[in-house]
PDB file of C-alpha atoms in Angstrom:
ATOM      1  CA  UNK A   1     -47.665  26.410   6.722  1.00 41.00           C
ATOM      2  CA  UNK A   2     -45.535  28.056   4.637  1.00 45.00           C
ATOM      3  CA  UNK A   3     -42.385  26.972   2.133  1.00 46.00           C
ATOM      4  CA  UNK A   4     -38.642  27.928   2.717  1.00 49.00           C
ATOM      5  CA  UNK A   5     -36.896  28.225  -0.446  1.00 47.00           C
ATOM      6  CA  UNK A   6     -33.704  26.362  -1.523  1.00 56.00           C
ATOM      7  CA  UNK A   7     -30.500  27.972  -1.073  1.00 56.00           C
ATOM      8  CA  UNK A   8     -30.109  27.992  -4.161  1.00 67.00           C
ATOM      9  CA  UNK A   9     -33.038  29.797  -5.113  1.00 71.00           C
ATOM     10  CA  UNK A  10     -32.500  32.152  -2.781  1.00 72.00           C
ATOM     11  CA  UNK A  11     -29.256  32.362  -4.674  1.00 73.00           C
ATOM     12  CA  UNK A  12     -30.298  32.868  -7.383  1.00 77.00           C
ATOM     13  CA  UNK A  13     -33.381  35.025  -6.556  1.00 80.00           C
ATOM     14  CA  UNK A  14     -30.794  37.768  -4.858  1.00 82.00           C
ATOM     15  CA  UNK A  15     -28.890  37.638  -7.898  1.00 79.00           C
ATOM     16  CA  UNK A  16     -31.360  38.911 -10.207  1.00 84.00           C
ATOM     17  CA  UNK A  17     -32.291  41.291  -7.819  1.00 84.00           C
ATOM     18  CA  UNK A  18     -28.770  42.406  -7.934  1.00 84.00           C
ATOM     19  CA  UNK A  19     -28.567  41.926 -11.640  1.00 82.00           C
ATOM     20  CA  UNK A  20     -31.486  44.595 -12.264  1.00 82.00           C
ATOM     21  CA  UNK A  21     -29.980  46.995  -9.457  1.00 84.00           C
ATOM     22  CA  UNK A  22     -26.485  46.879 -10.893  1.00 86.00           C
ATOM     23  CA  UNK A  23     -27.307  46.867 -14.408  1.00 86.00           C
ATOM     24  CA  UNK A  24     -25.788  43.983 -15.359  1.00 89.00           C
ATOM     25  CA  UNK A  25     -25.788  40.002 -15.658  1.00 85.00           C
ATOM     26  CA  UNK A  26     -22.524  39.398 -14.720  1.00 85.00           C
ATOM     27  CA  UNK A  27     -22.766  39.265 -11.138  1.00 84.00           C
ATOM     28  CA  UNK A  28     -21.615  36.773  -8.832  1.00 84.00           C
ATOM     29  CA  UNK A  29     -21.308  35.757  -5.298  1.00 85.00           C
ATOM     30  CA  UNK A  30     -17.953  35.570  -3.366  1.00 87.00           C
ATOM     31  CA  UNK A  31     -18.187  31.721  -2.640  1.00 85.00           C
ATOM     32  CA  UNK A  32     -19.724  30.851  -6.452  1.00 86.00           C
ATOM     33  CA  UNK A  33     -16.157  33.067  -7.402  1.00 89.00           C
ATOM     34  CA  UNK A  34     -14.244  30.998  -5.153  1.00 88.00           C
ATOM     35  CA  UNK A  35     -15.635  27.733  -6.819  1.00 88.00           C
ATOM     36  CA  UNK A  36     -14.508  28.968 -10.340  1.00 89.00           C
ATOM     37  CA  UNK A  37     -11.393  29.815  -9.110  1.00 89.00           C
ATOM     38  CA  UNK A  38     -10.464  26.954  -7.314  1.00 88.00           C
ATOM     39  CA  UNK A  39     -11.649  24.397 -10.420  1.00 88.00           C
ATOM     40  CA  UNK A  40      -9.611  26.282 -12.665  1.00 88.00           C
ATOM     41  CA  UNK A  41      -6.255  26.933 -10.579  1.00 85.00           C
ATOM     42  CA  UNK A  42      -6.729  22.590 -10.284  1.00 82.00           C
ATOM     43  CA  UNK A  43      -7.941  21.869 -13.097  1.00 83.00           C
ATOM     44  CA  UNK A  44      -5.446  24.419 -15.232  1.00 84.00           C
ATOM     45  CA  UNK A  45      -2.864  22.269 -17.658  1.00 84.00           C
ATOM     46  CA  UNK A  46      -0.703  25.310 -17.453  1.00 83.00           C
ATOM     47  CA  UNK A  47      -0.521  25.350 -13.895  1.00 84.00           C
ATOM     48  CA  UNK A  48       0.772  21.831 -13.600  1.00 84.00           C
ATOM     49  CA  UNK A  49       4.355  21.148 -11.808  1.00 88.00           C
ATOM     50  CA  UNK A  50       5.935  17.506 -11.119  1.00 89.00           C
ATOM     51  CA  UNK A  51       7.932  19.582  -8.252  1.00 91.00           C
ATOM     52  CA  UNK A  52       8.233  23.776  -7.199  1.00 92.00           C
ATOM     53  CA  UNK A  53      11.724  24.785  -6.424  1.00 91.00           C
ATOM     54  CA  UNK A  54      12.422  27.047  -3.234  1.00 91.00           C
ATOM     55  CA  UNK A  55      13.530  28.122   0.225  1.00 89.00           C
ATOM     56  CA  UNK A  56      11.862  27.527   3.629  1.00 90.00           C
ATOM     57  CA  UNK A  57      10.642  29.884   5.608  1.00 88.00           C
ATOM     58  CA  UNK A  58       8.014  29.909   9.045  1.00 86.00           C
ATOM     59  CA  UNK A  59       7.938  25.748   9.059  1.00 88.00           C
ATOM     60  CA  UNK A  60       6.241  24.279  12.113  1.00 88.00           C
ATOM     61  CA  UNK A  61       3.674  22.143  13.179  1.00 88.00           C
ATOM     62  CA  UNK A  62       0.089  22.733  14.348  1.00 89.00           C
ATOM     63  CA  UNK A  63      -2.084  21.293  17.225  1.00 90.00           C
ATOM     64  CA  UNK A  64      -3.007  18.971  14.736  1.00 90.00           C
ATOM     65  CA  UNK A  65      -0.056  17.338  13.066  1.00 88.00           C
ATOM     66  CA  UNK A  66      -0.051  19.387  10.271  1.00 91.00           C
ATOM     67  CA  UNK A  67       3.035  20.721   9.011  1.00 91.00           C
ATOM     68  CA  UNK A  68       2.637  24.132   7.417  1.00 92.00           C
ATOM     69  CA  UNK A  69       5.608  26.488   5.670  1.00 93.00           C
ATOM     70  CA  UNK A  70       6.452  29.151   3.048  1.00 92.00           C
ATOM     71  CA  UNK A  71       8.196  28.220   0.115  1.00 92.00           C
ATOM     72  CA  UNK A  72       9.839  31.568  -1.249  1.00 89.00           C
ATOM     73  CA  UNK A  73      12.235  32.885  -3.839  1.00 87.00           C
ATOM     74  CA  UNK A  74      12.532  35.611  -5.382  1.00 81.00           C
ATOM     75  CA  UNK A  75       9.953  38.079  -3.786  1.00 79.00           C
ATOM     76  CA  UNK A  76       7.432  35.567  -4.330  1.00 87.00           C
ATOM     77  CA  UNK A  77       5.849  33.269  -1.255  1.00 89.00           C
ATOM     78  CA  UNK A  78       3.240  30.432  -1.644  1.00 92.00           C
ATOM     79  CA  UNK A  79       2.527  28.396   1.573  1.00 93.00           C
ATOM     80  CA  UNK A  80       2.466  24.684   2.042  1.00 93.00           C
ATOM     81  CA  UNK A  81       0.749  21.959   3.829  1.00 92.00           C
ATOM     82  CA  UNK A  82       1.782  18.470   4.901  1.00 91.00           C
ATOM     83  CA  UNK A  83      -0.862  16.648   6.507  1.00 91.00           C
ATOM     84  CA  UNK A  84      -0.372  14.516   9.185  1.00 89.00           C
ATOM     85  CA  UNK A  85      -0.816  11.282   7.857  1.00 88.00           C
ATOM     86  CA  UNK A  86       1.846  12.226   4.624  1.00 87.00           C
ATOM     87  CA  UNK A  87       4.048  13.372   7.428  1.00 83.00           C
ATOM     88  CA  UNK A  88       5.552   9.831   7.582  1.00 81.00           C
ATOM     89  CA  UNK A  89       6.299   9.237   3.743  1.00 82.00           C
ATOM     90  CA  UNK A  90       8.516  12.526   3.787  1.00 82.00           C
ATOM     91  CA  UNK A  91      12.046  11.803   3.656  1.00 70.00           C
ATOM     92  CA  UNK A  92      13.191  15.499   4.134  1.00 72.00           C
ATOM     93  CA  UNK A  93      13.971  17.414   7.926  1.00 78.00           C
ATOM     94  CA  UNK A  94      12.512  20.636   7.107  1.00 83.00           C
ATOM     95  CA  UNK A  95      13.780  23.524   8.154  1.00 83.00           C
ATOM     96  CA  UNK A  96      13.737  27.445   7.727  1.00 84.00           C
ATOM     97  CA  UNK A  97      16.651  28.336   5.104  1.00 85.00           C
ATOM     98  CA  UNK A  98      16.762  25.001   3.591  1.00 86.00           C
ATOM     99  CA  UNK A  99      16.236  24.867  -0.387  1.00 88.00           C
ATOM    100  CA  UNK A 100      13.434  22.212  -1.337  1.00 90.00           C
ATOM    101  CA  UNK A 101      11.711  20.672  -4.119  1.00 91.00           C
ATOM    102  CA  UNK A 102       7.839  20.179  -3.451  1.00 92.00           C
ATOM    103  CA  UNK A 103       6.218  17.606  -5.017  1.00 91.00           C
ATOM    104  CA  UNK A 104       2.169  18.215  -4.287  1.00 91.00           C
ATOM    105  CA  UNK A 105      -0.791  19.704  -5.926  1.00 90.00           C
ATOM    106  CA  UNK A 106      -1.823  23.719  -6.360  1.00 90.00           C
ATOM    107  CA  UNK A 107      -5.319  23.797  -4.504  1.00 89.00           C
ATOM    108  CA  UNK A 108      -7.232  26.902  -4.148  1.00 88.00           C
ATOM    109  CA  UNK A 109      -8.746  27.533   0.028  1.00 87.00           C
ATOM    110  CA  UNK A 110     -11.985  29.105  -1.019  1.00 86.00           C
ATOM    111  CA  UNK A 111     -12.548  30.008   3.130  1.00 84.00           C
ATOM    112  CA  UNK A 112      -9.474  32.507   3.132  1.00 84.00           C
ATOM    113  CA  UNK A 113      -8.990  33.097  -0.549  1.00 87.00           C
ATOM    114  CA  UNK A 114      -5.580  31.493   0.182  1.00 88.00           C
ATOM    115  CA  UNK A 115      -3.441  29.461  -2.369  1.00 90.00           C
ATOM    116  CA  UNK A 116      -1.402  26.618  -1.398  1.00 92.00           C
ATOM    117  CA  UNK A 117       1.001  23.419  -2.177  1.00 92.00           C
ATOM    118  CA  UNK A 118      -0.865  20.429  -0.756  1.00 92.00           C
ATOM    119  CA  UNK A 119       2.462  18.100   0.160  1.00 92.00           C
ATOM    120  CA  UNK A 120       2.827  15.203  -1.301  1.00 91.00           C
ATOM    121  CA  UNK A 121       7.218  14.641  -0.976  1.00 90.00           C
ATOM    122  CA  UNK A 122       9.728  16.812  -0.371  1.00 90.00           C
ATOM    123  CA  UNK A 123      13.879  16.640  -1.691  1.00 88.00           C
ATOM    124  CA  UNK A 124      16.095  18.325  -0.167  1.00 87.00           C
ATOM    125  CA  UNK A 125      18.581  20.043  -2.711  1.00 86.00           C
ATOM    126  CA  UNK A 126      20.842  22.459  -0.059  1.00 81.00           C
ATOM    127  CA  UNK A 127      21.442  25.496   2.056  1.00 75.00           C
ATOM    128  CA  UNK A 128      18.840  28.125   0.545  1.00 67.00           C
ATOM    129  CA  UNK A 129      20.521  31.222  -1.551  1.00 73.00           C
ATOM    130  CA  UNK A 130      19.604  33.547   1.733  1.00 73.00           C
ATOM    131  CA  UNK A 131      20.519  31.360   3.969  1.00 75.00           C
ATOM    132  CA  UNK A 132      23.752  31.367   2.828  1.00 76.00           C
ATOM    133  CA  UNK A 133      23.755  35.148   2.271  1.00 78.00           C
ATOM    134  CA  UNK A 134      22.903  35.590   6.013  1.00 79.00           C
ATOM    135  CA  UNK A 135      25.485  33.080   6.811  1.00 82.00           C
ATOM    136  CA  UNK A 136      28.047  35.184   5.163  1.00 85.00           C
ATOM    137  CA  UNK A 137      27.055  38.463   6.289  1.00 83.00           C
ATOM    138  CA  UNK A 138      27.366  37.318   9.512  1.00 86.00           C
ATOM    139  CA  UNK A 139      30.875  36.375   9.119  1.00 87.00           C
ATOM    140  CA  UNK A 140      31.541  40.092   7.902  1.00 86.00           C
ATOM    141  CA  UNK A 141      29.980  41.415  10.959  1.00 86.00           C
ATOM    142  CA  UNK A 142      31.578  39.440  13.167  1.00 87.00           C
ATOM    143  CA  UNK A 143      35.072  39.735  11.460  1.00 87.00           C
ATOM    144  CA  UNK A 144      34.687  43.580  11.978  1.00 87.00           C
ATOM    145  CA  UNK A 145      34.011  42.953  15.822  1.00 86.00           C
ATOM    146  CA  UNK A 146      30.379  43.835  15.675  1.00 85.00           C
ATOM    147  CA  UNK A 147      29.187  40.437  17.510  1.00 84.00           C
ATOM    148  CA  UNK A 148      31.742  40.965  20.211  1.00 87.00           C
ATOM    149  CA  UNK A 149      30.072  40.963  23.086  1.00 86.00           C
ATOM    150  CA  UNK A 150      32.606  42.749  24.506  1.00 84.00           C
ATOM    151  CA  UNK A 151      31.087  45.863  21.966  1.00 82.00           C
ATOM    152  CA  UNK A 152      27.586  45.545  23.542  1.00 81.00           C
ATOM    153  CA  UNK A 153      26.443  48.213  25.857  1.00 80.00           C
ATOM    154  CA  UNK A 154      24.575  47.660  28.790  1.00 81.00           C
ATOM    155  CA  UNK A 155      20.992  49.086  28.430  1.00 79.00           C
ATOM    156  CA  UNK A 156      19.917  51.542  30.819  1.00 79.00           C
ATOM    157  CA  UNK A 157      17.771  50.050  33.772  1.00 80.00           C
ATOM    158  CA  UNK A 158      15.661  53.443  34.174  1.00 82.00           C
ATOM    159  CA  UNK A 159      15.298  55.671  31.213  1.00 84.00           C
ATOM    160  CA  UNK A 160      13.643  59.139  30.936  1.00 87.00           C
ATOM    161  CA  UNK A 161      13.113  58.975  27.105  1.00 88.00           C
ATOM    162  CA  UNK A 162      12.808  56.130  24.826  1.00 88.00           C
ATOM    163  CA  UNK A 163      13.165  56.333  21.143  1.00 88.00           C
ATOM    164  CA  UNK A 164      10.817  54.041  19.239  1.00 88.00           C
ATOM    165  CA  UNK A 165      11.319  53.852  15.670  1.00 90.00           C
ATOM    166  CA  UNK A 166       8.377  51.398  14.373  1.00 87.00           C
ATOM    167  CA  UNK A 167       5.737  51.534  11.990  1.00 86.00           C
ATOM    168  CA  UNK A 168       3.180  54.327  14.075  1.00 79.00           C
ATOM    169  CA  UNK A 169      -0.012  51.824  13.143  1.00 78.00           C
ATOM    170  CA  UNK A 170       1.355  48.823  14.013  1.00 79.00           C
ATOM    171  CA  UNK A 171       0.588  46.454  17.060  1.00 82.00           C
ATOM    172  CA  UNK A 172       4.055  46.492  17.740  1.00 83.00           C
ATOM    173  CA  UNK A 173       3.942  50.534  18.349  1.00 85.00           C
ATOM    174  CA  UNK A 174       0.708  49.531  20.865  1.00 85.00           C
ATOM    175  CA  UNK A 175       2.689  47.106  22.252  1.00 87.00           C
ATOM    176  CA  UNK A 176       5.989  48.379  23.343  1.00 86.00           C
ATOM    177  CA  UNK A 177       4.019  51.975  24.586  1.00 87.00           C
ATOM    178  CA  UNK A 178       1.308  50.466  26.623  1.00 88.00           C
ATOM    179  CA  UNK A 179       3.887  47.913  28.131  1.00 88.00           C
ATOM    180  CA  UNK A 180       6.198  50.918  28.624  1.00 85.00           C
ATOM    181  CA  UNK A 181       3.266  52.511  30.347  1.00 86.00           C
ATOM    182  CA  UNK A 182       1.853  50.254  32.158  1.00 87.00           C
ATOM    183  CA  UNK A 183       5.686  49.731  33.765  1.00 85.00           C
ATOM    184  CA  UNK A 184       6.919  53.085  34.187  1.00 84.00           C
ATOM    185  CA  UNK A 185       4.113  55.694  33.271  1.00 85.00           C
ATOM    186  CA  UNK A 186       6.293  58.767  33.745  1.00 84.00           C
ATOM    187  CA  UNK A 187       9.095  57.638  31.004  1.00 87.00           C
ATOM    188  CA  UNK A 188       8.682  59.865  27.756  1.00 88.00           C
ATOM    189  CA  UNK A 189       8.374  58.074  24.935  1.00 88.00           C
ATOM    190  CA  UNK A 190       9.314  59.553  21.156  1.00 87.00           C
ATOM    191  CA  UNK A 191       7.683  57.328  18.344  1.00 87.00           C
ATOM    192  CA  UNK A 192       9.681  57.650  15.021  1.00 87.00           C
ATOM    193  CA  UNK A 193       7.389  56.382  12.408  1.00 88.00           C
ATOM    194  CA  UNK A 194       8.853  54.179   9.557  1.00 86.00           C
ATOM    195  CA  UNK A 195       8.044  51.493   7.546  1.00 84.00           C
ATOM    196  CA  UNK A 196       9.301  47.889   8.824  1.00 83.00           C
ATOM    197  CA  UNK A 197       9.277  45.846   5.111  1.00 80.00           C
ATOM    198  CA  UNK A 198       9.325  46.903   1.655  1.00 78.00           C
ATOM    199  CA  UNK A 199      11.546  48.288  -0.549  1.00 79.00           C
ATOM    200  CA  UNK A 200      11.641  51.710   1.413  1.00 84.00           C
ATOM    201  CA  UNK A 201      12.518  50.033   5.026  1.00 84.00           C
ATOM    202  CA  UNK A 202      16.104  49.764   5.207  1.00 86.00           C
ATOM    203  CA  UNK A 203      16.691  53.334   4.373  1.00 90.00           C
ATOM    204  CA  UNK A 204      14.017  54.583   6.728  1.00 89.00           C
ATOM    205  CA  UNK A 205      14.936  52.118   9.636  1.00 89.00           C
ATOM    206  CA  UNK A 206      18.429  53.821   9.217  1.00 90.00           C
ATOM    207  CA  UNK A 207      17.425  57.337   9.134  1.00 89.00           C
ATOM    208  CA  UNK A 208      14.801  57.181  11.882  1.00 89.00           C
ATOM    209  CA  UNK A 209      17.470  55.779  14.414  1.00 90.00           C
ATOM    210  CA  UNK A 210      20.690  58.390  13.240  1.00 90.00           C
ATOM    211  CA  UNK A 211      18.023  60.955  13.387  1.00 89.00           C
ATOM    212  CA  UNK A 212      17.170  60.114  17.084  1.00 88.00           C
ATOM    213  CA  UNK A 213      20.834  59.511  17.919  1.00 88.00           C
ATOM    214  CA  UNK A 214      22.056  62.780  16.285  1.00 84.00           C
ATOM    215  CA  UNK A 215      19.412  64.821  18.298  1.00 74.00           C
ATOM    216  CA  UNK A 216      20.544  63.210  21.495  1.00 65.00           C
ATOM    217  CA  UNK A 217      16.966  63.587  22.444  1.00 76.00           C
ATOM    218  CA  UNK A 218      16.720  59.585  23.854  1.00 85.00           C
ATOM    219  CA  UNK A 219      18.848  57.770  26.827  1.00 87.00           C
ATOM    220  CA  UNK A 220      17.511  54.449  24.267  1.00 88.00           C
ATOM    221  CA  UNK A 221      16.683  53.864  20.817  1.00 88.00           C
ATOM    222  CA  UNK A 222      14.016  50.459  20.333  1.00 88.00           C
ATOM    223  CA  UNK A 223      13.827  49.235  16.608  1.00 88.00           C
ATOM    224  CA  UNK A 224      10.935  47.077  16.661  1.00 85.00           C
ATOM    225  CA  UNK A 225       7.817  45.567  14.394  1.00 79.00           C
ATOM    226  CA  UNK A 226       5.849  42.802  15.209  1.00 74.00           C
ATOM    227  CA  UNK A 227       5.473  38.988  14.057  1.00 68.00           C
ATOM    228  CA  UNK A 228       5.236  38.287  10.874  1.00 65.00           C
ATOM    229  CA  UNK A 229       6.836  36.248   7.821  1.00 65.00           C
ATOM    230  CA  UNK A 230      10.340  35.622   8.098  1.00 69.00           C
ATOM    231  CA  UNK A 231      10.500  37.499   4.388  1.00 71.00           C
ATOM    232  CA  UNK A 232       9.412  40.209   6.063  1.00 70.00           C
ATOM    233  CA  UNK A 233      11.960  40.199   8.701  1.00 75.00           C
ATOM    234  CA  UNK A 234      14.666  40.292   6.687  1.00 76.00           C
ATOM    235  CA  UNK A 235      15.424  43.854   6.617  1.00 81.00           C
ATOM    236  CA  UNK A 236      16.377  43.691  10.441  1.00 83.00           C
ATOM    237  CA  UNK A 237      19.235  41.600   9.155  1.00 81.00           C
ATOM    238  CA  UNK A 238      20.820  43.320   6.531  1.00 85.00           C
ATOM    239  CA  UNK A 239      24.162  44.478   7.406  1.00 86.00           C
ATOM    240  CA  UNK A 240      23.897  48.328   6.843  1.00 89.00           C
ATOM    241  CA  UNK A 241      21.119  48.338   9.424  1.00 87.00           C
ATOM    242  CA  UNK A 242      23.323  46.576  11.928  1.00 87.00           C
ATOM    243  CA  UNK A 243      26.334  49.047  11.161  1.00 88.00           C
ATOM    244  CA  UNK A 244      24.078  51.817  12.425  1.00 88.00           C
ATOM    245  CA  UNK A 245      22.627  50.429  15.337  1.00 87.00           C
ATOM    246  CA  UNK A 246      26.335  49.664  16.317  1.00 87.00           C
ATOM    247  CA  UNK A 247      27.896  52.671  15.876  1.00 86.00           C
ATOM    248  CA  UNK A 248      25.119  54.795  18.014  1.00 87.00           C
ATOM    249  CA  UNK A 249      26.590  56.863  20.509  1.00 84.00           C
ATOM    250  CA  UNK A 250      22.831  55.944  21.907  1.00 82.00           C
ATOM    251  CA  UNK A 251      22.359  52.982  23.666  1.00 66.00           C
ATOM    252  CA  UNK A 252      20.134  50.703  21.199  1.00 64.00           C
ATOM    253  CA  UNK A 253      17.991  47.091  20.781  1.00 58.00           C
ATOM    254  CA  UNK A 254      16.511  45.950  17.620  1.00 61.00           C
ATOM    255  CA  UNK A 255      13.362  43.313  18.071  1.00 58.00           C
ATOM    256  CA  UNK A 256      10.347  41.938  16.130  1.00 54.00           C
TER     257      UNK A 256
END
């Protein structure tokens, strides 16, 4: 009857296979990598916070009590985690927009390659910096009439030609063309491909639907990407976006 080796061995077995094939000792497996990381993102003196300072972003709860959220600022993001039994000892009502101090420890989720807060308290300090911008971009908008419903055009119930301005290799491009099809298969659809976040989006979000308005080509114009982040979201938001959408002479709808 014959012997299985140890994991281990077999570990280490492969890796001097590897070693000779590669032409080099220094090679390593991903979970062995995700071991050293983790012990030295926990371990790390430098790394060490009493509590991380930001805004909240995608909060809710899971199946199993958990309560997970973003903590950004800046154009940085680093997700949290409040387990269920902590939930209790938090004295803070989270919620998106919200500016928090996190009390918790940096751990390292070798399975995803994912850091995190773990959650240990939470203070409350105020109204997060975009909150507030949102809050008062909104007021512009609606002081110039653009959230007067009265301003809002009725979308038309049977369109020839839809304009789709969208990322061209995103789910939300499948999305909106096979529901489109599946609906009304003889409706012409015109995809205007654009990137949906980044530094680059506004500008081309704003192009892609004057272009389509300009060429009267479309009886509707559909901004659209799908879920994601509420970072990345943002840019459907910003008020020069909104101007254009409201001043088509082409019936439009922004969604994500």
């Amino acid at each position: 009857m014959g012997s299985e080796s140890a994991p281990d061995e077999q570990s280490a077995s492969r890796r001097e296979v590897l070693q000779d094939r590669l032409g080099t000792e220094a090679v390593t497996f991903v979970d062995t990598l995700g071991a050293e990381i983790a012990t030295v993102v926990e371990d790390a003196p430098a790394l060490a916070f009493d509590y991380v300072v930001g805004e909240v972003s995608d909060h809710g709860v899971s199946s199993n009590g958990h309560v997970h959220f973003d903590l950004t600022h800046g154009d940085a993001t680093i997700h949290c985690v409040c387990f269920a039994y902590r939930r209790a000892t938090v004295d803070a009502d989270l919620d998106d927009g919200q500016q928090v101090a996190v009390k918790g420890d940096l751990s390292y989720y070798e399975a995803n390659g994912s850091f995190s807060v773990i959650v240990a308290d939470v203070v409350t300090i105020g109204t997060g910096q975009y909150q507030q911008t949102f809050e008062r971009n909104r007021a512009i908008l609606a002081g110039d009439g653009l959230l007067d419903p009265d301003t809002k055009r009725s979308l038309p119930t049977h369109p020839d030609r839809i304009g789709l301005v969208t990322s061209a290799e995103s789910d939300a491009r499948t999305d909106a063309v096979t529901s489109v099809r599946d609906r009304h298969p003889g409706v012409d659809i015109v995809v205007h491909d654009t990137p949906v976040q980044g530094d680059d989006a506004m500008a081309s979000l704003m192009g892609a639907v004057s272009e389509l308005d300009d060429a009267a080509r479309v009886d509707v114009i559909v901004v659209t990407r799908g879920g994601g982040a509420d970072v990345d979201l943002r840019v459907f938001n910003e008020t020069p976006l909104c101007r254009v959408l409201h001043n088509t002479s082409t019936r439009a709808a922004s969604s994500s």
